[in-house]
PDB file of C-alpha atoms in Angstrom:
ATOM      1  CA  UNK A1008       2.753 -40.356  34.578  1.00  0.00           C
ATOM      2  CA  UNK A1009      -0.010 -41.097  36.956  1.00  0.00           C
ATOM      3  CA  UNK A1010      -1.928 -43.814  37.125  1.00  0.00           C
ATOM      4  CA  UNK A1011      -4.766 -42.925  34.667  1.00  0.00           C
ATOM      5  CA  UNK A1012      -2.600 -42.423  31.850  1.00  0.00           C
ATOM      6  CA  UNK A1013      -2.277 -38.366  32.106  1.00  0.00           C
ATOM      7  CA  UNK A1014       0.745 -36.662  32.308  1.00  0.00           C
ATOM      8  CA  UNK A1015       1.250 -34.358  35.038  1.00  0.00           C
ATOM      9  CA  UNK A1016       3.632 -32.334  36.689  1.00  0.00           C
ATOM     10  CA  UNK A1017       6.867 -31.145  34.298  1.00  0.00           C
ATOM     11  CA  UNK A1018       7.207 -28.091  31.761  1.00  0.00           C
ATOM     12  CA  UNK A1019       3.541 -27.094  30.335  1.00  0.00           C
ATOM     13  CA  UNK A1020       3.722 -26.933  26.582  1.00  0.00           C
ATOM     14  CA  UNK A1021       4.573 -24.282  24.607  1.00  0.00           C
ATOM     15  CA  UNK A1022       5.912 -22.387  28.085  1.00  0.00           C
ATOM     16  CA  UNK A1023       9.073 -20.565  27.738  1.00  0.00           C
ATOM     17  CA  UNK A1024      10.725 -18.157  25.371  1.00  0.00           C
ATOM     18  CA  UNK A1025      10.019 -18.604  21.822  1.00  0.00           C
ATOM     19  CA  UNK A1026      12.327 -19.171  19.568  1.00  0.00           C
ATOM     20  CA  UNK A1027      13.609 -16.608  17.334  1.00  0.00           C
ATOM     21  CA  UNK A1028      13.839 -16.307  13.421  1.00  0.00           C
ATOM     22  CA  UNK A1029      16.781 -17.450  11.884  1.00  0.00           C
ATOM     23  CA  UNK A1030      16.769 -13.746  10.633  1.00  0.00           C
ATOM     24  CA  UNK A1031      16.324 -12.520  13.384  1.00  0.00           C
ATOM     25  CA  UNK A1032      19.380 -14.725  15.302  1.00  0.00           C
ATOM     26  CA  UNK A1033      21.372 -13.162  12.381  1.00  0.00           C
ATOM     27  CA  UNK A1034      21.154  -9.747  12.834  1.00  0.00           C
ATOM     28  CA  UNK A1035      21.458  -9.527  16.272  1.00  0.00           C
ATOM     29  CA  UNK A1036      24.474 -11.591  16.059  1.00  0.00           C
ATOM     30  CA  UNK A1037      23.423 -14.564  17.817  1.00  0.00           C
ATOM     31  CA  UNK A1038      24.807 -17.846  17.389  1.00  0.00           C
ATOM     32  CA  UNK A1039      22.754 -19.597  14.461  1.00  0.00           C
ATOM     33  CA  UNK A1040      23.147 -22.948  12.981  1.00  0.00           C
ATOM     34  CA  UNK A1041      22.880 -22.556   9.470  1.00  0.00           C
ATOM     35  CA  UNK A1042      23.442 -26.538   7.520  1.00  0.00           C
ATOM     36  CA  UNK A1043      26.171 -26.631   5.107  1.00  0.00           C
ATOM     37  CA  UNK A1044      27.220 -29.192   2.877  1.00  0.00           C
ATOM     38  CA  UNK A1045      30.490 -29.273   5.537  1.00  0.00           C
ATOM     39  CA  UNK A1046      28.652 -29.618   8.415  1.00  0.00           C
ATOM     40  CA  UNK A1047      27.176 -33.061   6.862  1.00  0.00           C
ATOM     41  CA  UNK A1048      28.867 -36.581   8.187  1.00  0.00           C
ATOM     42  CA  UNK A1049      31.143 -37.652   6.186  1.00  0.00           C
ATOM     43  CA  UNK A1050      29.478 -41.247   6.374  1.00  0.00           C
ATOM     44  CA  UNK A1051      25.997 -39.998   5.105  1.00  0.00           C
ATOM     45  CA  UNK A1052      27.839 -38.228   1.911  1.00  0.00           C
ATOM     46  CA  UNK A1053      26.881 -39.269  -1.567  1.00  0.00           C
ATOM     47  CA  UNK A1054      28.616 -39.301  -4.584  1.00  0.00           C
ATOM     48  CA  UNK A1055      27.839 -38.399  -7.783  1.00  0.00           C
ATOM     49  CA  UNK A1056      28.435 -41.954  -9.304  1.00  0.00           C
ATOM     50  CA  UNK A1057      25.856 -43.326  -6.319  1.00  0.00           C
ATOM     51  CA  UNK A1058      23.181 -41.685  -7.618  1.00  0.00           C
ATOM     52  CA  UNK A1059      20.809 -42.489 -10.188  1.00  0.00           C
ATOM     53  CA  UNK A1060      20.145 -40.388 -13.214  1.00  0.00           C
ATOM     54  CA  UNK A1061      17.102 -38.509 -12.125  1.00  0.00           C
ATOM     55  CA  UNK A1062      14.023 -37.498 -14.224  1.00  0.00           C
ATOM     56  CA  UNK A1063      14.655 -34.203 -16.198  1.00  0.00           C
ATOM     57  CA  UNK A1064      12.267 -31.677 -14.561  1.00  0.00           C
ATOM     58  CA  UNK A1065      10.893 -28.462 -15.505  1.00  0.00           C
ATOM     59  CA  UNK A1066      11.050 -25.444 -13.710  1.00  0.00           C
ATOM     60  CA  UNK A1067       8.240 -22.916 -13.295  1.00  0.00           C
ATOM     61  CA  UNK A1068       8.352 -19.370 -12.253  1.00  0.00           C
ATOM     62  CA  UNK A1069       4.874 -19.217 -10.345  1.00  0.00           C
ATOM     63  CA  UNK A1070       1.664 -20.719 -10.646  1.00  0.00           C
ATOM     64  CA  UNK A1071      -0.744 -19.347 -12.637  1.00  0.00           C
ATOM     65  CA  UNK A1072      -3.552 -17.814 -10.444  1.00  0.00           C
ATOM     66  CA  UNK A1073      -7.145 -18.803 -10.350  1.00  0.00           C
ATOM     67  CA  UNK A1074      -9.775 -17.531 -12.883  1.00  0.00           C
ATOM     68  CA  UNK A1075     -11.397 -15.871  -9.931  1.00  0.00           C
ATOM     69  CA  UNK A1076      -8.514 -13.408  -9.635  1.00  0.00           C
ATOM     70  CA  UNK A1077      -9.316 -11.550 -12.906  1.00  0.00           C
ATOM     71  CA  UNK A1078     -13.088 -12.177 -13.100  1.00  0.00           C
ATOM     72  CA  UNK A1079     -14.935  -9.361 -14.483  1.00  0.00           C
ATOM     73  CA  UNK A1080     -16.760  -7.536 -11.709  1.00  0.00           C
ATOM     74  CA  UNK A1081     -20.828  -6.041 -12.138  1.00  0.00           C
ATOM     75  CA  UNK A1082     -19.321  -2.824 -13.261  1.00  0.00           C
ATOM     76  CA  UNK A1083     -17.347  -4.241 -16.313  1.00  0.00           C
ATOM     77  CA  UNK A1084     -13.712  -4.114 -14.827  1.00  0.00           C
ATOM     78  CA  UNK A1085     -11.766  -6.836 -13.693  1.00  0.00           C
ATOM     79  CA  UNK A1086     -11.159  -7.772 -10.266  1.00  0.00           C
ATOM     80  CA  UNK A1087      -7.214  -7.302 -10.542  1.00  0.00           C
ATOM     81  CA  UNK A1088      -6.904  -9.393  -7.252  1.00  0.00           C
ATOM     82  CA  UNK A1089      -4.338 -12.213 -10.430  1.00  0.00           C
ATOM     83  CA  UNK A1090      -1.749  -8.417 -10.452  1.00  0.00           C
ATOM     84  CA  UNK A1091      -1.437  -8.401  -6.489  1.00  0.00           C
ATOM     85  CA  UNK A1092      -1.243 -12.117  -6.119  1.00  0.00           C
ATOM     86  CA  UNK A1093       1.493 -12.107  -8.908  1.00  0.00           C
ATOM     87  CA  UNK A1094       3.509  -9.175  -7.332  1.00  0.00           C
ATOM     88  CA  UNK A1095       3.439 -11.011  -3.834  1.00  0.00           C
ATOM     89  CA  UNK A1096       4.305 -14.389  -5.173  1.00  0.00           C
ATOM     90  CA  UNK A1097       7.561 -12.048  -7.173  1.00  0.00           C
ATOM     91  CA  UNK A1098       8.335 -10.998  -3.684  1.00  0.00           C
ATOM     92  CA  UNK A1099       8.621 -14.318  -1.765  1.00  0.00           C
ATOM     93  CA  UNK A1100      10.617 -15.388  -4.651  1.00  0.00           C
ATOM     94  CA  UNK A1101      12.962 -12.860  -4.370  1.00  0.00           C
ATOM     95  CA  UNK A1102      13.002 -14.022  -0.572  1.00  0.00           C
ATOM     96  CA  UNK A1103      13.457 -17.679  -1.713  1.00  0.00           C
ATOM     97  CA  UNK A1104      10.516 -18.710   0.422  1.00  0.00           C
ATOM     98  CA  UNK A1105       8.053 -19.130  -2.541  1.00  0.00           C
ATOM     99  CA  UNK A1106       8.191 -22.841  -1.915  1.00  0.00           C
ATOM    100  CA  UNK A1107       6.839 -22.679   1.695  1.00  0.00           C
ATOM    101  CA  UNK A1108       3.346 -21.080   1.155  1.00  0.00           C
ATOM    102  CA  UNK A1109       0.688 -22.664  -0.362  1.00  0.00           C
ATOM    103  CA  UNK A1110      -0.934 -20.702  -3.599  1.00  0.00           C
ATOM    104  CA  UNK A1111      -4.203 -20.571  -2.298  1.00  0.00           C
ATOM    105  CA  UNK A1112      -3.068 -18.748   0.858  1.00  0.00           C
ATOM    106  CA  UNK A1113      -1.775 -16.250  -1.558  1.00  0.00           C
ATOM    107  CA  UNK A1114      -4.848 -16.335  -3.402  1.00  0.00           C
ATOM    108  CA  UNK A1115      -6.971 -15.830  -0.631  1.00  0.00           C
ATOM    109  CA  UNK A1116      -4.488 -12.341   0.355  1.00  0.00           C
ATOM    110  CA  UNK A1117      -5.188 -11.008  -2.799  1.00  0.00           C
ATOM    111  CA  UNK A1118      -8.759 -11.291  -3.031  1.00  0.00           C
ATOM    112  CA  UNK A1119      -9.461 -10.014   0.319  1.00  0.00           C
ATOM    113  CA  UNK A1120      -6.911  -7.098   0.086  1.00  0.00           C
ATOM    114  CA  UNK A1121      -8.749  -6.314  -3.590  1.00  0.00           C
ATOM    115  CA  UNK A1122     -11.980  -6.520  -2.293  1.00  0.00           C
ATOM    116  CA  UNK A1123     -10.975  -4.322   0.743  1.00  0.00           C
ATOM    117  CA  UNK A1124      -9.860  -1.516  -2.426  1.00  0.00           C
ATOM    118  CA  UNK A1125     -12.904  -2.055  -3.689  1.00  0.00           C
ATOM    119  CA  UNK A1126     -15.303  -0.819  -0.359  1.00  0.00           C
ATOM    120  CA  UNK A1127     -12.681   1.787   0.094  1.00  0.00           C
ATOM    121  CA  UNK A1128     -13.752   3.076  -3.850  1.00  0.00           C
ATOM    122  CA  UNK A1129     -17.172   2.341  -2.769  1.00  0.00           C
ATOM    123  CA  UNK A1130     -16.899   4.769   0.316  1.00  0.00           C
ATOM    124  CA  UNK A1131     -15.799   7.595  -1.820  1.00  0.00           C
ATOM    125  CA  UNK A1132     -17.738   7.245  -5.018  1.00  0.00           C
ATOM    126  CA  UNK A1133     -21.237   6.960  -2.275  1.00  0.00           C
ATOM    127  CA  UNK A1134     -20.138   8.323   0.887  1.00  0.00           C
ATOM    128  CA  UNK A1135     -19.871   7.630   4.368  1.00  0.00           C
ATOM    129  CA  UNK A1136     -23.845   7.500   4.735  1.00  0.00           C
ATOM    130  CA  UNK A1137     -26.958   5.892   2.983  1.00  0.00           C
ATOM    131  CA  UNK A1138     -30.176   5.433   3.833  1.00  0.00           C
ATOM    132  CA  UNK A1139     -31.991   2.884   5.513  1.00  0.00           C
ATOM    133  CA  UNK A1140     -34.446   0.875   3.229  1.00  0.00           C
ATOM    134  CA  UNK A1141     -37.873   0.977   5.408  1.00  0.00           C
ATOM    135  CA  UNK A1142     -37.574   4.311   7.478  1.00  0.00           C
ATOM    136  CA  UNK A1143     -35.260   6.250   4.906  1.00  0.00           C
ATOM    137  CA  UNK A1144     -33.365   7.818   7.250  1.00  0.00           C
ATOM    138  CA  UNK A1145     -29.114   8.472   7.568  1.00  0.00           C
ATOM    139  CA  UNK A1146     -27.539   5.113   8.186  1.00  0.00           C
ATOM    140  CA  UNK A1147     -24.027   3.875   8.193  1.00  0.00           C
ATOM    141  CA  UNK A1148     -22.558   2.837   4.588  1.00  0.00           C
ATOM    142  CA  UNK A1149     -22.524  -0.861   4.557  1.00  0.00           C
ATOM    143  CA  UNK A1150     -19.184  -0.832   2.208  1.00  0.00           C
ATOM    144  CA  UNK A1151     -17.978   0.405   5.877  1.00  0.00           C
ATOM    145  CA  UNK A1152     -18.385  -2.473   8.056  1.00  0.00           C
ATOM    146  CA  UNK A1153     -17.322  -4.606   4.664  1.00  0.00           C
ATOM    147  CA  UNK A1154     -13.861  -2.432   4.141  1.00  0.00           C
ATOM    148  CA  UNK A1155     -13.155  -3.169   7.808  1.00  0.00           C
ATOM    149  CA  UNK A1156     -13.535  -6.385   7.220  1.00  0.00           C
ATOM    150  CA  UNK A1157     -12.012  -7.353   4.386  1.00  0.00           C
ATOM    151  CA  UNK A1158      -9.286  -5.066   5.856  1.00  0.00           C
ATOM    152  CA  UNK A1159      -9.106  -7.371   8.983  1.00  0.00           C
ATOM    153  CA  UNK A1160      -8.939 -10.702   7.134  1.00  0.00           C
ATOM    154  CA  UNK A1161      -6.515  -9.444   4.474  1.00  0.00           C
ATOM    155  CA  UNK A1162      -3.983  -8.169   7.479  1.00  0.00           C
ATOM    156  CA  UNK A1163      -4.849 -11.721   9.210  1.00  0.00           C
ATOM    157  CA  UNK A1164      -3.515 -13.388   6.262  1.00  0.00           C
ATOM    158  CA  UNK A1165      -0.625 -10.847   5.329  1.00  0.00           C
ATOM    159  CA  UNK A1166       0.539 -11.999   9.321  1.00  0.00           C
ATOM    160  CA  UNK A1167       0.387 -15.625   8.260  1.00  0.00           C
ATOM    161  CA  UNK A1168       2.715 -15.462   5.134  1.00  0.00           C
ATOM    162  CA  UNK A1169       5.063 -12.921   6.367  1.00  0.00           C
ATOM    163  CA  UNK A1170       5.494 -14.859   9.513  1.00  0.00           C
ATOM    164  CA  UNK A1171       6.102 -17.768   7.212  1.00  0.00           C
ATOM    165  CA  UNK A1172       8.862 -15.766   5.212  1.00  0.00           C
ATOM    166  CA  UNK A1173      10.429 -14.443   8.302  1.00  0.00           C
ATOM    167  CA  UNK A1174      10.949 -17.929  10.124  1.00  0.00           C
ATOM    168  CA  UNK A1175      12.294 -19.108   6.756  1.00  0.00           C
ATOM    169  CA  UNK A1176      14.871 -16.163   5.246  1.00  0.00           C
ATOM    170  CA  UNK A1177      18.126 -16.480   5.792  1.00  0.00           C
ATOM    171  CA  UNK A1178      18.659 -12.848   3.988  1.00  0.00           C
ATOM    172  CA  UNK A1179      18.047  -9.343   5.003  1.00  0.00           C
ATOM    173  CA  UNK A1180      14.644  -8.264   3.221  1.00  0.00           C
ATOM    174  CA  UNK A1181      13.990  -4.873   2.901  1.00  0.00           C
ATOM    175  CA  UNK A1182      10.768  -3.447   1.378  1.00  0.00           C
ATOM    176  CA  UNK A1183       7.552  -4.772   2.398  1.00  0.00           C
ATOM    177  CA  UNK A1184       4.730  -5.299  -0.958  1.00  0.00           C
ATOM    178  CA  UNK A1185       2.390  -3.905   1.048  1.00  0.00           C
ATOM    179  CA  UNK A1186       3.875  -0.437   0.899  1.00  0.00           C
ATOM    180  CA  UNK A1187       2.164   0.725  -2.147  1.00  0.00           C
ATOM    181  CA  UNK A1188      -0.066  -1.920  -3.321  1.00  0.00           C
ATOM    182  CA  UNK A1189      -3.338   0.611  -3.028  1.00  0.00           C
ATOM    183  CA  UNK A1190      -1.687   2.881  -5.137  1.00  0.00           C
ATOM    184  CA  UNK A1191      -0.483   0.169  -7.652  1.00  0.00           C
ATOM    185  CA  UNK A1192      -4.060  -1.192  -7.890  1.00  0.00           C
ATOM    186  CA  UNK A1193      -5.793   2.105  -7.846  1.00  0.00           C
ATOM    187  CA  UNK A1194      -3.550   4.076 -10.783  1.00  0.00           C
ATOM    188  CA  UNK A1195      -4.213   0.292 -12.795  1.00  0.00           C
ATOM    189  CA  UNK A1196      -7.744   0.427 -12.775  1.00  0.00           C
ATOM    190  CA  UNK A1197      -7.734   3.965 -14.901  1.00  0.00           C
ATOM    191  CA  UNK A1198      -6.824   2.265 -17.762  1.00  0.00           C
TER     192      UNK A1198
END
């Protein structure tokens, strides 16, 4: 430490390697240190007559999601942002990392990856092209620029909780929700 208080010199933060998923460590066949009831100290063991009878509590499957989710849209139809958020939140639990993400961060994937379907049906029911208010000539569709980017921030948050799920699974996941969401979403709004 020098004299003004800083630290200098020495390993900069956050240099290095980083570490890998516990996943990851597994299927390469790493060396992983997975905590089992054995690998506890004896000393720090309770038994069952130490502890206290605890309050009976009630399990729940998932949270229900926001209003928002299903609100009905200007054309009549729902949003159906509440069917993606519920298949996602079926997936981490499968995963047994339901616990680690926060609703809203699943909230917030499903309305950006519904509203992303919803330029994409704007696109083809208008086209590629409209036409600029004060000069009337060709322009670039605005649902465009707004399908990129609610396709950008629904990918920026699909990072954030699969990044979550793969630091935390300790089992091989295969299938990915994302594989056939559109066509989930699309063939639901028909009815």
């Amino acid at each position: 430490m020098a004299k003004d208080g800083t630290n200098r010199g020495g390993r900069r933060v956050r240099a290095g390697d980083k570490p890998l998923p516990l996943a990851d460590k597994i299927t390469r066949g790493k060396s992983a240190k997975i905590l089992e009831p054995a690998d506890l100290k004896p000393g720090n063991m309770l038994d069952a007559e130490d502890l206290d009878s605890g309050p009976d509590l009630d399990g729940a499957d998932m949270p229900a999601p926001s209003e928002y989710l299903s609100a009905r849209q200007k054309d009549g139809k729902p949003l159906g942002a509440d069917v993606l958020y519920k298949e996602t939140w079926h997936w981490l639990k499968e995963r047994g990392c339901e616990r680690f993400l926060n609703p809203r961060l699943i909230e917030a994937y499903a309305q950006a990856f519904t509203r992303y379907i919803q330029c994409e049906e704007a696109i083809s029911l208008y086209g590629l092209l409209g036409k600029h208010p004060t000069t009337g000539g060709a322009i670039t569709s605005p649902f465009v620029q707004m399908s990129q980017s609610f396709q950008k921030q629904a990918n920026l948050l699909w990072y954030e909780i699969f990044d979550i799920v793969k630091q935390n699974c300790t089992t091989a996941f295969v299938g990915n929700p994302q594989d056939d969401i559109m066509e989930a979403l699309l063939s639901g709004r028909r009815k």
